[in-house]
CSV table of N, CA, C and O in Angstrom, one decimal:
chain,number,residue,atom,x,y,z
A,1,UNK,N,17.4,-35.8,-18.7
A,1,UNK,CA,16.3,-35.3,-19.2
A,1,UNK,C,15.8,-33.9,-18.8
A,1,UNK,O,16.3,-33.4,-17.7
A,2,UNK,N,15.3,-33.0,-19.8
A,2,UNK,CA,15.2,-31.6,-19.5
A,2,UNK,C,14.2,-31.5,-18.5
A,2,UNK,O,13.3,-32.2,-18.4
A,3,UNK,N,14.4,-30.4,-17.5
A,3,UNK,CA,13.5,-30.1,-16.6
A,3,UNK,C,12.4,-29.4,-17.3
A,3,UNK,O,12.5,-28.4,-18.1
A,4,UNK,N,11.1,-29.7,-17.0
A,4,UNK,CA,9.8,-29.3,-17.7
A,4,UNK,C,9.4,-28.0,-16.7
A,4,UNK,O,9.1,-28.1,-15.6
A,5,UNK,N,8.9,-27.0,-17.3
A,5,UNK,CA,8.4,-25.8,-16.6
A,5,UNK,C,6.8,-25.8,-17.3
A,5,UNK,O,6.5,-26.0,-18.5
A,6,UNK,N,6.0,-25.4,-16.4
A,6,UNK,CA,4.7,-25.1,-16.8
A,6,UNK,C,4.5,-23.9,-17.4
A,6,UNK,O,5.5,-22.9,-17.5
A,7,UNK,N,3.5,-23.6,-18.0
A,7,UNK,CA,3.1,-22.3,-18.9
A,7,UNK,C,3.0,-21.2,-17.8
A,7,UNK,O,3.5,-20.2,-18.0
A,8,UNK,N,2.5,-21.6,-16.5
A,8,UNK,CA,2.4,-20.5,-15.4
A,8,UNK,C,3.8,-20.1,-15.0
A,8,UNK,O,4.0,-18.9,-14.9
A,9,UNK,N,4.6,-20.9,-15.0
A,9,UNK,CA,6.1,-20.7,-14.7
A,9,UNK,C,6.8,-19.8,-15.6
A,9,UNK,O,7.4,-18.9,-15.3
A,10,UNK,N,6.5,-20.1,-16.9
A,10,UNK,CA,7.0,-19.3,-18.0
A,10,UNK,C,6.6,-17.9,-17.9
A,10,UNK,O,7.4,-17.1,-18.0
A,11,UNK,N,5.3,-17.8,-17.9
A,11,UNK,CA,4.7,-16.6,-17.7
A,11,UNK,C,5.1,-15.8,-16.7
A,11,UNK,O,5.4,-14.5,-16.5
A,12,UNK,N,5.4,-16.4,-15.3
A,12,UNK,CA,6.0,-15.8,-14.1
A,12,UNK,C,7.2,-15.2,-14.5
A,12,UNK,O,7.5,-14.1,-13.8
A,13,UNK,N,8.0,-16.1,-15.1
A,13,UNK,CA,9.5,-15.6,-15.2
A,13,UNK,C,9.5,-14.3,-16.2
A,13,UNK,O,10.4,-13.3,-15.9
A,14,UNK,N,8.7,-14.4,-17.3
A,14,UNK,CA,8.7,-13.1,-18.2
A,14,UNK,C,8.0,-11.9,-17.4
A,14,UNK,O,8.6,-10.8,-17.3
A,15,UNK,N,6.9,-12.1,-16.7
A,15,UNK,CA,6.5,-11.0,-15.8
A,15,UNK,C,7.4,-10.4,-14.9
A,15,UNK,O,7.6,-9.1,-14.8
A,16,UNK,N,8.2,-11.4,-14.2
A,16,UNK,CA,9.3,-10.7,-13.5
A,16,UNK,C,10.1,-10.0,-14.0
A,16,UNK,O,10.6,-8.9,-13.7
A,17,UNK,N,10.8,-10.2,-15.2
A,17,UNK,CA,11.7,-9.5,-16.0
A,17,UNK,C,11.1,-8.2,-16.4
A,17,UNK,O,11.7,-7.3,-16.3
A,18,UNK,N,9.9,-8.2,-16.9
A,18,UNK,CA,9.3,-7.1,-17.5
A,18,UNK,C,9.1,-6.0,-16.2
A,18,UNK,O,9.2,-4.8,-16.5
A,19,UNK,N,8.4,-6.6,-15.1
A,19,UNK,CA,8.0,-5.8,-14.1
A,19,UNK,C,9.4,-5.0,-13.5
A,19,UNK,O,9.4,-4.0,-13.1
A,20,UNK,N,10.4,-5.7,-13.5
A,20,UNK,CA,11.7,-5.1,-12.9
A,20,UNK,C,11.9,-4.0,-13.9
A,20,UNK,O,12.2,-3.0,-13.0
A,21,UNK,N,11.9,-4.1,-14.9
A,21,UNK,CA,12.1,-2.9,-15.8
A,21,UNK,C,11.1,-1.8,-15.8
A,21,UNK,O,11.3,-0.7,-15.6
A,22,UNK,N,10.0,-2.2,-15.6
A,22,UNK,CA,8.7,-1.2,-15.6
A,22,UNK,C,8.8,-0.5,-14.3
A,22,UNK,O,8.6,0.8,-14.3
A,23,UNK,N,9.0,-1.2,-13.3
A,23,UNK,CA,9.1,-0.3,-12.1
A,23,UNK,C,10.1,0.8,-11.9
A,23,UNK,O,10.0,1.8,-11.5
A,24,UNK,N,11.2,0.2,-12.4
A,24,UNK,CA,12.5,1.1,-12.5
A,24,UNK,C,12.2,2.3,-13.3
A,24,UNK,O,12.6,3.4,-13.0
A,25,UNK,N,11.6,2.1,-14.6
A,25,UNK,CA,11.6,3.1,-15.4
A,25,UNK,C,10.1,3.9,-15.4
A,25,UNK,O,10.2,5.1,-15.7
A,26,UNK,N,9.2,3.2,-15.1
A,26,UNK,CA,7.8,4.0,-15.2
A,26,UNK,C,7.1,4.5,-13.9
A,26,UNK,O,6.4,5.4,-13.7
A,27,UNK,N,7.5,3.7,-12.7
A,27,UNK,CA,6.8,4.4,-11.5
A,27,UNK,C,7.9,5.3,-11.0
A,27,UNK,O,8.9,5.1,-10.4
A,28,UNK,N,7.2,6.6,-11.1
A,28,UNK,CA,8.0,7.9,-10.5
A,28,UNK,C,7.5,8.2,-9.2
A,28,UNK,O,7.6,9.4,-9.0
A,29,UNK,N,6.8,7.5,-8.4
A,29,UNK,CA,6.1,8.0,-7.0
A,29,UNK,C,7.4,8.2,-6.0
A,29,UNK,O,8.1,7.2,-5.8
A,30,UNK,N,7.5,9.4,-5.5
A,30,UNK,CA,8.7,9.7,-4.5
A,30,UNK,C,8.3,8.9,-3.2
A,30,UNK,O,9.3,8.8,-2.6
A,31,UNK,N,7.3,8.4,-2.9
A,31,UNK,CA,6.9,7.6,-1.7
A,31,UNK,C,7.5,6.3,-1.9
A,31,UNK,O,7.8,5.6,-0.9
A,32,UNK,N,7.8,5.8,-3.0
A,32,UNK,CA,8.6,4.6,-3.1
A,32,UNK,C,10.0,4.6,-2.9
A,32,UNK,O,11.0,5.2,-3.8
A,33,UNK,N,10.3,4.4,-1.7
A,33,UNK,CA,11.6,4.6,-1.1
A,33,UNK,C,12.6,3.5,-1.6
A,33,UNK,O,12.2,2.2,-1.2
A,34,UNK,N,13.7,3.6,-1.9
A,34,UNK,CA,14.7,2.6,-2.2
A,34,UNK,C,14.8,1.9,-3.5
A,34,UNK,O,13.8,2.3,-4.3
A,35,UNK,N,15.5,1.1,-3.7
A,35,UNK,CA,15.6,0.0,-4.6
A,35,UNK,C,14.7,-1.1,-4.7
A,35,UNK,O,14.8,-1.8,-3.6
A,36,UNK,N,13.7,-1.2,-5.6
A,36,UNK,CA,12.8,-2.3,-5.6
A,36,UNK,C,13.4,-3.4,-6.6
A,36,UNK,O,13.7,-3.2,-7.8
A,37,UNK,N,13.4,-4.8,-6.0
A,37,UNK,CA,13.8,-5.8,-6.6
A,37,UNK,C,12.6,-6.9,-6.8
A,37,UNK,O,12.3,-7.2,-5.8
A,38,UNK,N,12.3,-7.2,-7.9
A,38,UNK,CA,11.1,-8.3,-8.0
A,38,UNK,C,12.0,-9.6,-7.8
A,38,UNK,O,12.8,-10.0,-8.6
A,39,UNK,N,11.8,-10.3,-6.8
A,39,UNK,CA,12.3,-11.7,-6.4
A,39,UNK,C,11.8,-12.8,-6.9
A,39,UNK,O,12.3,-13.8,-7.4
A,40,UNK,N,10.4,-12.8,-7.1
A,40,UNK,CA,9.7,-13.9,-7.6
A,40,UNK,C,8.2,-13.5,-8.1
A,40,UNK,O,7.9,-12.5,-7.6
A,41,UNK,N,7.7,-14.3,-9.1
A,41,UNK,CA,6.3,-14.0,-9.4
A,41,UNK,C,5.7,-15.4,-9.5
A,41,UNK,O,6.2,-16.4,-10.0
A,42,UNK,N,4.5,-15.6,-8.8
A,42,UNK,CA,3.8,-16.8,-8.7
A,42,UNK,C,2.5,-16.6,-9.4
A,42,UNK,O,1.7,-15.9,-8.9
A,43,UNK,N,2.3,-17.2,-10.4
A,43,UNK,CA,1.2,-17.0,-11.4
A,43,UNK,C,0.2,-18.2,-11.2
A,43,UNK,O,0.6,-19.4,-11.0
A,44,UNK,N,-1.0,-17.8,-10.9
A,44,UNK,CA,-2.2,-18.9,-10.8
A,44,UNK,C,-2.2,-20.0,-12.0
A,44,UNK,O,-1.8,-19.4,-13.0
A,45,UNK,N,-2.9,-21.1,-11.8
A,45,UNK,CA,-2.8,-22.0,-12.7
A,45,UNK,C,-3.7,-21.5,-14.1
A,45,UNK,O,-3.2,-21.9,-15.3
A,46,UNK,N,-4.9,-20.6,-13.7
A,46,UNK,CA,-5.6,-20.2,-14.8
A,46,UNK,C,-5.1,-18.9,-15.4
A,46,UNK,O,-5.5,-18.3,-16.4
A,47,UNK,N,-4.0,-18.5,-14.6
A,47,UNK,CA,-3.2,-17.1,-15.3
A,47,UNK,C,-4.1,-15.9,-15.0
A,47,UNK,O,-3.8,-14.9,-15.6
A,48,UNK,N,-5.0,-15.9,-14.1
A,48,UNK,CA,-5.8,-14.7,-13.7
A,48,UNK,C,-5.2,-13.9,-12.7
A,48,UNK,O,-5.6,-12.6,-12.6
A,49,UNK,N,-4.4,-14.4,-11.8
A,49,UNK,CA,-3.8,-13.7,-10.7
A,49,UNK,C,-2.3,-14.0,-10.6
A,49,UNK,O,-1.8,-15.1,-11.0
A,50,UNK,N,-1.5,-13.1,-10.1
A,50,UNK,CA,-0.1,-13.2,-10.0
A,50,UNK,C,0.4,-12.5,-8.7
A,50,UNK,O,0.0,-11.3,-8.4
A,51,UNK,N,1.1,-13.2,-7.9
A,51,UNK,CA,1.7,-12.7,-6.6
A,51,UNK,C,3.0,-12.4,-7.0
A,51,UNK,O,3.9,-13.0,-7.3
A,52,UNK,N,3.3,-11.0,-6.8
A,52,UNK,CA,4.6,-10.5,-7.0
A,52,UNK,C,5.4,-10.2,-5.7
A,52,UNK,O,4.8,-9.6,-5.1
A,53,UNK,N,6.4,-10.9,-5.6
A,53,UNK,CA,7.3,-10.9,-4.3
A,53,UNK,C,8.5,-9.9,-4.7
A,53,UNK,O,9.1,-10.1,-5.7
A,54,UNK,N,8.6,-8.8,-3.8
A,54,UNK,CA,9.6,-7.8,-4.1
A,54,UNK,C,10.4,-7.5,-2.8
A,54,UNK,O,9.7,-7.8,-1.6
A,55,UNK,N,11.5,-7.1,-2.7
A,55,UNK,CA,12.3,-6.6,-1.6
A,55,UNK,C,12.6,-5.2,-2.1
A,55,UNK,O,12.6,-4.7,-3.2
A,56,UNK,N,12.5,-4.2,-0.9
A,56,UNK,CA,12.8,-2.8,-1.1
A,56,UNK,C,14.1,-2.7,-0.1
A,56,UNK,O,14.1,-2.8,0.9
A,57,UNK,N,15.3,-2.1,-0.8
A,57,UNK,CA,16.3,-1.8,0.0
A,57,UNK,C,16.8,-0.2,-0.4
A,57,UNK,O,16.6,0.3,-1.1
A,58,UNK,N,17.7,0.3,0.7
A,58,UNK,CA,18.1,1.5,0.6
A,58,UNK,C,17.0,2.4,1.2
A,58,UNK,O,15.9,2.2,1.6
A,59,UNK,N,17.5,3.7,1.2
A,59,UNK,CA,16.4,4.9,1.5
A,59,UNK,C,16.3,4.9,3.1
A,59,UNK,O,17.1,4.5,3.8
A,60,UNK,N,14.9,4.9,3.4
A,60,UNK,CA,14.5,4.9,5.0
A,60,UNK,C,14.1,3.6,5.4
A,60,UNK,O,13.6,3.3,6.5
A,61,UNK,N,14.1,2.6,4.3
A,61,UNK,CA,13.4,1.1,4.7
A,61,UNK,C,14.0,0.3,5.9
A,61,UNK,O,13.2,0.0,6.5
A,62,UNK,N,15.3,0.5,6.0
A,62,UNK,CA,15.9,-0.3,7.2
A,62,UNK,C,15.5,0.2,8.4
A,62,UNK,O,15.3,-0.4,9.5
A,63,UNK,N,15.6,1.6,8.6
A,63,UNK,CA,15.3,2.2,9.9
A,63,UNK,C,13.8,2.3,10.2
A,63,UNK,O,13.4,2.5,11.2
A,64,UNK,N,12.9,2.4,9.1
A,64,UNK,CA,11.6,2.8,9.3
A,64,UNK,C,10.5,1.7,8.6
A,64,UNK,O,10.4,1.7,7.6
A,65,UNK,N,9.8,0.9,9.4
A,65,UNK,CA,8.9,0.0,8.8
A,65,UNK,C,7.7,0.6,8.2
A,65,UNK,O,7.2,0.1,7.3
A,66,UNK,N,7.5,2.0,8.5
A,66,UNK,CA,6.3,2.5,8.1
A,66,UNK,C,6.7,2.8,6.6
A,66,UNK,O,5.8,2.9,5.6
A,67,UNK,N,7.9,3.1,6.2
A,67,UNK,CA,8.4,3.3,5.0
A,67,UNK,C,8.1,2.3,4.0
A,67,UNK,O,7.6,2.2,2.7
A,68,UNK,N,8.3,1.1,4.5
A,68,UNK,CA,8.2,-0.3,3.9
A,68,UNK,C,6.9,-0.4,3.7
A,68,UNK,O,6.4,-0.8,2.3
A,69,UNK,N,5.9,-0.2,4.5
A,69,UNK,CA,4.2,-0.3,4.4
A,69,UNK,C,4.0,0.8,3.4
A,69,UNK,O,3.2,0.3,2.3
A,70,UNK,N,4.5,1.9,3.3
A,70,UNK,CA,4.3,3.0,2.2
A,70,UNK,C,4.6,2.4,0.8
A,70,UNK,O,4.0,2.6,-0.2
A,71,UNK,N,5.8,2.0,0.9
A,71,UNK,CA,6.3,1.4,-0.5
A,71,UNK,C,5.5,0.2,-1.2
A,71,UNK,O,5.1,0.3,-2.2
A,72,UNK,N,5.0,-0.6,-0.3
A,72,UNK,CA,4.0,-1.9,-0.5
A,72,UNK,C,2.8,-1.2,-1.3
A,72,UNK,O,2.2,-1.7,-2.0
A,73,UNK,N,2.2,-0.1,-0.3
A,73,UNK,CA,1.1,0.5,-0.9
A,73,UNK,C,1.1,1.3,-2.0
A,73,UNK,O,0.3,1.0,-3.1
A,74,UNK,N,2.4,1.9,-2.6
A,74,UNK,CA,2.6,2.4,-3.7
A,74,UNK,C,2.5,1.4,-4.9
A,74,UNK,O,1.8,1.6,-5.8
A,75,UNK,N,3.1,0.4,-4.6
A,75,UNK,CA,3.2,-0.7,-5.7
A,75,UNK,C,2.0,-1.4,-5.9
A,75,UNK,O,1.6,-1.5,-7.1
A,76,UNK,N,1.1,-1.6,-4.9
A,76,UNK,CA,-0.3,-2.2,-4.9
A,76,UNK,C,-1.2,-1.2,-5.6
A,76,UNK,O,-1.9,-1.6,-6.6
A,77,UNK,N,-1.1,0.1,-5.2
A,77,UNK,CA,-1.8,1.1,-6.1
A,77,UNK,C,-1.5,1.3,-7.4
A,77,UNK,O,-2.2,1.6,-8.3
A,78,UNK,N,-0.1,1.1,-7.7
A,78,UNK,CA,0.4,1.2,-9.3
A,78,UNK,C,0.0,-0.1,-10.0
A,78,UNK,O,0.4,-0.2,-11.2
A,79,UNK,N,-0.7,-1.3,-9.2
A,79,UNK,CA,-0.7,-2.4,-10.1
A,79,UNK,C,-1.5,-2.5,-11.4
A,79,UNK,O,-1.2,-3.1,-12.2
A,80,UNK,N,-2.7,-1.7,-11.6
A,80,UNK,CA,-3.4,-1.4,-12.5
A,80,UNK,C,-2.6,-0.8,-13.6
A,80,UNK,O,-2.7,-1.3,-14.9
A,81,UNK,N,-1.8,0.2,-13.4
A,81,UNK,CA,-1.1,0.7,-14.3
A,81,UNK,C,0.3,-0.2,-15.0
A,81,UNK,O,0.3,-0.4,-16.2
A,82,UNK,N,0.8,-1.0,-14.0
A,82,UNK,CA,1.6,-1.8,-14.5
A,82,UNK,C,1.0,-3.0,-15.2
A,82,UNK,O,1.8,-3.5,-16.2
A,83,UNK,N,-0.1,-3.3,-14.9
A,83,UNK,CA,-0.8,-4.5,-15.7
A,83,UNK,C,-1.0,-4.1,-17.1
A,83,UNK,O,-0.8,-4.8,-18.1
A,84,UNK,N,-1.4,-2.8,-17.0
A,84,UNK,CA,-1.8,-2.2,-18.5
A,84,UNK,C,-0.4,-2.1,-19.3
A,84,UNK,O,-0.3,-2.4,-20.6
A,85,UNK,N,0.7,-1.8,-18.7
A,85,UNK,CA,2.1,-1.8,-19.3
A,85,UNK,C,2.4,-3.2,-19.7
A,85,UNK,O,3.1,-3.4,-20.8
A,86,UNK,N,2.2,-4.2,-19.0
A,86,UNK,CA,2.6,-5.5,-19.3
A,86,UNK,C,1.6,-6.1,-20.4
A,86,UNK,O,2.4,-6.8,-21.2
A,87,UNK,N,0.7,-5.6,-20.5
A,87,UNK,CA,-0.2,-5.9,-21.6
A,87,UNK,C,0.3,-5.6,-22.9
A,87,UNK,O,0.0,-6.1,-24.1
A,88,UNK,N,1.0,-4.3,-22.8
A,88,UNK,CA,1.5,-3.7,-24.1
A,88,UNK,C,2.7,-4.6,-24.6
A,88,UNK,O,3.2,-4.8,-25.7
A,89,UNK,N,3.7,-5.1,-23.6
A,89,UNK,CA,4.7,-5.6,-23.9
A,89,UNK,C,4.7,-7.0,-24.1
A,89,UNK,O,5.5,-7.9,-24.7
A,90,UNK,N,3.7,-7.7,-23.3
A,90,UNK,CA,3.6,-9.2,-23.4
A,90,UNK,C,2.5,-9.7,-24.2
A,90,UNK,O,1.5,-9.0,-24.4
A,91,UNK,N,2.8,-10.8,-24.9
A,91,UNK,CA,1.7,-11.3,-26.0
A,91,UNK,C,0.8,-12.4,-25.3
A,91,UNK,O,1.1,-13.4,-25.3
A,92,UNK,N,-0.1,-11.9,-24.4
A,92,UNK,CA,-1.0,-12.6,-23.7
A,92,UNK,C,-2.4,-12.4,-23.9
A,92,UNK,O,-2.8,-11.2,-24.3
A,93,UNK,N,-3.3,-13.3,-23.9
A,93,UNK,CA,-4.7,-13.0,-24.1
A,93,UNK,C,-5.1,-12.1,-23.0
A,93,UNK,O,-6.0,-11.3,-23.2
A,94,UNK,N,-4.7,-12.6,-21.8
A,94,UNK,CA,-5.3,-11.6,-20.7
A,94,UNK,C,-4.0,-11.8,-19.8
A,94,UNK,O,-3.5,-12.6,-19.2
A,95,UNK,N,-3.7,-10.5,-19.1
A,95,UNK,CA,-2.6,-10.3,-18.3
A,95,UNK,C,-3.3,-10.4,-16.8
A,95,UNK,O,-4.3,-9.9,-16.6
A,96,UNK,N,-2.4,-11.3,-16.1
A,96,UNK,CA,-3.1,-11.5,-14.7
A,96,UNK,C,-3.0,-10.2,-13.7
A,96,UNK,O,-2.4,-9.3,-14.0
A,97,UNK,N,-4.0,-10.2,-12.8
A,97,UNK,CA,-4.1,-8.9,-12.0
A,97,UNK,C,-2.9,-9.2,-11.1
A,97,UNK,O,-2.5,-10.5,-10.5
A,98,UNK,N,-2.2,-8.0,-10.6
A,98,UNK,CA,-1.0,-8.1,-9.8
A,98,UNK,C,-1.3,-7.8,-8.2
A,98,UNK,O,-2.0,-6.9,-8.1
A,99,UNK,N,-0.6,-8.5,-7.5
A,99,UNK,CA,-0.8,-8.2,-6.0
A,99,UNK,C,0.7,-8.3,-5.5
A,99,UNK,O,1.3,-9.5,-5.7
A,100,UNK,N,1.1,-7.2,-5.0
A,100,UNK,CA,2.6,-7.2,-4.4
A,100,UNK,C,2.7,-7.5,-3.0
A,100,UNK,O,1.8,-7.2,-2.2
A,101,UNK,N,3.8,-8.5,-2.6
A,101,UNK,CA,4.1,-8.9,-1.3
A,101,UNK,C,5.5,-8.8,-1.0
A,101,UNK,O,6.3,-8.7,-2.0
A,102,UNK,N,5.8,-8.3,0.2
A,102,UNK,CA,7.3,-8.2,0.8
A,102,UNK,C,7.7,-9.3,0.8
A,102,UNK,O,7.2,-10.5,1.7
A,103,UNK,N,9.1,-9.6,0.2
A,103,UNK,CA,9.7,-11.0,0.4
A,103,UNK,C,10.8,-10.8,1.5
A,103,UNK,O,11.8,-10.0,1.2
A,104,UNK,N,10.6,-11.4,2.5
A,104,UNK,CA,11.7,-11.1,3.7
A,104,UNK,C,12.8,-12.1,3.6
A,104,UNK,O,13.8,-12.1,4.4
A,105,UNK,N,12.7,-12.8,2.5
A,105,UNK,CA,13.9,-14.0,2.6
A,105,UNK,C,15.3,-13.4,2.6
A,105,UNK,O,16.2,-13.9,2.9
A,106,UNK,N,15.4,-12.2,1.8
A,106,UNK,CA,16.9,-11.6,1.8
A,106,UNK,C,17.2,-11.2,2.8
A,106,UNK,O,18.4,-11.3,3.3
A,107,UNK,N,16.4,-10.4,3.6
A,107,UNK,CA,16.7,-9.8,5.1
A,107,UNK,C,16.8,-11.1,5.9
A,107,UNK,O,17.8,-10.8,6.9
A,108,UNK,N,16.1,-12.1,6.1
A,108,UNK,CA,16.2,-13.1,6.9
A,108,UNK,C,17.6,-13.7,6.6
A,108,UNK,O,18.3,-14.2,7.5
A,109,UNK,N,18.0,-14.1,5.3
A,109,UNK,CA,19.4,-14.6,4.9
A,109,UNK,C,20.4,-13.7,5.4
A,109,UNK,O,21.5,-14.3,5.9
A,110,UNK,N,20.4,-12.4,5.4
A,110,UNK,CA,21.4,-11.5,5.7
A,110,UNK,C,21.5,-11.7,7.3
A,110,UNK,O,22.8,-11.6,8.1
A,111,UNK,N,20.4,-11.8,8.0
A,111,UNK,CA,20.4,-11.9,9.4
A,111,UNK,C,21.1,-13.2,9.8
A,111,UNK,O,21.8,-13.4,10.8
A,112,UNK,N,20.8,-14.5,9.3
A,112,UNK,CA,21.4,-15.6,9.6
A,112,UNK,C,22.7,-15.7,9.2
A,112,UNK,O,23.5,-16.3,9.8
A,113,UNK,N,23.3,-14.9,8.0
A,113,UNK,CA,24.6,-14.9,7.8
A,113,UNK,C,25.4,-14.1,8.8
A,113,UNK,O,26.5,-14.5,9.2
A,114,UNK,N,24.8,-13.1,9.5
A,114,UNK,CA,25.4,-12.5,10.4
A,114,UNK,C,25.6,-13.2,11.8
A,114,UNK,O,26.6,-13.3,12.3
A,115,UNK,N,24.7,-14.0,12.1
A,115,UNK,CA,24.5,-15.0,13.1
A,115,UNK,C,25.7,-16.0,13.0
A,115,UNK,O,26.4,-16.2,13.9
A,116,UNK,N,25.6,-16.6,11.8
A,116,UNK,CA,26.8,-17.5,11.6
A,116,UNK,C,28.2,-16.9,11.6
A,116,UNK,O,29.1,-17.6,12.2
A,117,UNK,N,28.3,-15.9,11.0
A,117,UNK,CA,29.8,-15.1,11.3
A,117,UNK,C,30.0,-14.7,12.7
A,117,UNK,O,31.2,-15.1,13.0
A,118,UNK,N,29.0,-14.2,13.5
A,118,UNK,CA,29.3,-14.0,14.8
A,118,UNK,C,29.6,-15.4,15.6
A,118,UNK,O,30.5,-15.4,16.4
A,119,UNK,N,29.0,-16.4,15.2
A,119,UNK,CA,29.1,-17.7,16.1
A,119,UNK,C,30.6,-18.1,15.5
A,119,UNK,O,31.2,-18.8,16.4
A,120,UNK,N,30.9,-18.0,14.3
A,120,UNK,CA,32.3,-18.5,14.0
A,120,UNK,C,33.3,-17.8,14.5
A,120,UNK,O,34.4,-18.3,15.1
A,121,UNK,N,33.1,-16.5,14.7
A,121,UNK,CA,34.3,-15.7,15.1
A,121,UNK,C,34.6,-16.0,16.8
A,121,UNK,O,35.5,-15.8,17.3
A,122,UNK,N,33.1,-16.1,17.4
A,122,UNK,CA,33.2,-16.5,18.8
A,122,UNK,C,33.9,-17.7,19.0
A,122,UNK,O,34.6,-18.0,20.0
A,123,UNK,N,33.6,-18.6,18.2
A,123,UNK,CA,34.3,-20.0,18.3
A,123,UNK,C,35.8,-20.0,17.9
A,123,UNK,O,36.5,-20.7,18.7
A,124,UNK,N,36.2,-19.2,17.3
A,124,UNK,CA,37.6,-18.9,17.0
A,124,UNK,C,38.1,-18.3,18.2
A,124,UNK,O,39.4,-18.6,18.6
A,125,UNK,N,37.7,-17.3,18.9
A,125,UNK,CA,38.1,-16.6,20.0
A,125,UNK,C,38.2,-17.7,21.2
A,125,UNK,O,39.2,-17.8,22.0
A,126,UNK,N,37.2,-18.5,21.2
A,126,UNK,CA,37.4,-19.6,22.4
A,126,UNK,C,38.3,-20.6,22.1
A,126,UNK,O,39.1,-21.1,22.8
A,127,UNK,N,38.6,-20.8,20.8
A,127,UNK,CA,39.4,-21.9,20.4
A,127,UNK,C,40.8,-21.3,20.6
A,127,UNK,O,41.8,-22.2,21.2
A,128,UNK,N,41.2,-20.1,20.4
A,128,UNK,CA,42.5,-19.7,20.5
A,128,UNK,C,42.7,-19.5,22.1
A,128,UNK,O,43.8,-19.8,22.5
A,129,UNK,N,41.9,-19.2,22.9
A,129,UNK,CA,41.9,-19.2,24.3
A,129,UNK,C,42.3,-20.5,24.9
A,129,UNK,O,43.0,-20.8,25.9
A,130,UNK,N,41.7,-21.7,24.4
A,130,UNK,CA,41.9,-22.9,24.8
A,130,UNK,C,43.3,-23.5,24.6
A,130,UNK,O,43.9,-24.1,25.1
A,131,UNK,N,43.8,-22.9,23.4
A,131,UNK,CA,45.2,-23.5,22.8
A,131,UNK,C,46.2,-22.7,23.8
A,131,UNK,O,47.2,-23.4,23.9
A,132,UNK,N,45.8,-21.5,24.1
A,132,UNK,CA,47.1,-20.9,24.8
A,132,UNK,C,47.0,-21.5,26.2
A,132,UNK,O,48.2,-21.2,27.1
A,133,UNK,N,46.0,-22.0,27.0
A,133,UNK,CA,46.0,-22.5,28.3
A,133,UNK,C,46.8,-24.0,28.2
A,133,UNK,O,47.3,-24.3,29.3
A,134,UNK,N,46.8,-24.7,27.1
A,134,UNK,CA,47.3,-25.8,27.1
A,134,UNK,C,48.7,-25.9,27.0
A,134,UNK,O,49.7,-25.3,27.0
C-alpha cells in the first residue's frame, strides 16, 4: 500500500526545495555566513505558518556562536522577501509565513559519530593490549 502524505507535507516538501534555491540565489546578505541548508519544513495544518529548519556550515559558524545567531537573524529578517518569492513560484492561494530555526541534528550526529569512533578505537587498543598479555 502506498504511503499517504498530507497536503501540508507536500507543501512543506515543495517549500523546502524552493527555499534552498532562493536562499542560495537571492539572499545576498554578507552577514549570512557559510552554507545554508534547508533540512526540513513543517507546515501547519491550515497552511498559514511554516517552521523552516536550517543548518549553517562553514565560515565562522563553528568557532563563533554569535555568527550563528546573526545568520538566523538574517534569515528571519528576509522571511517576508522569501515568502513573496515563494508566492511567485508556487501555485498556492496563500503562502505560509516563514519562521527559521536552527537544526542541531546534523551537528549532534557528527558529535555522536565522533564519540562512537573514539570508543571503537579505544576498544581496539584495549583489545590489542589484552591479546598481547595472553
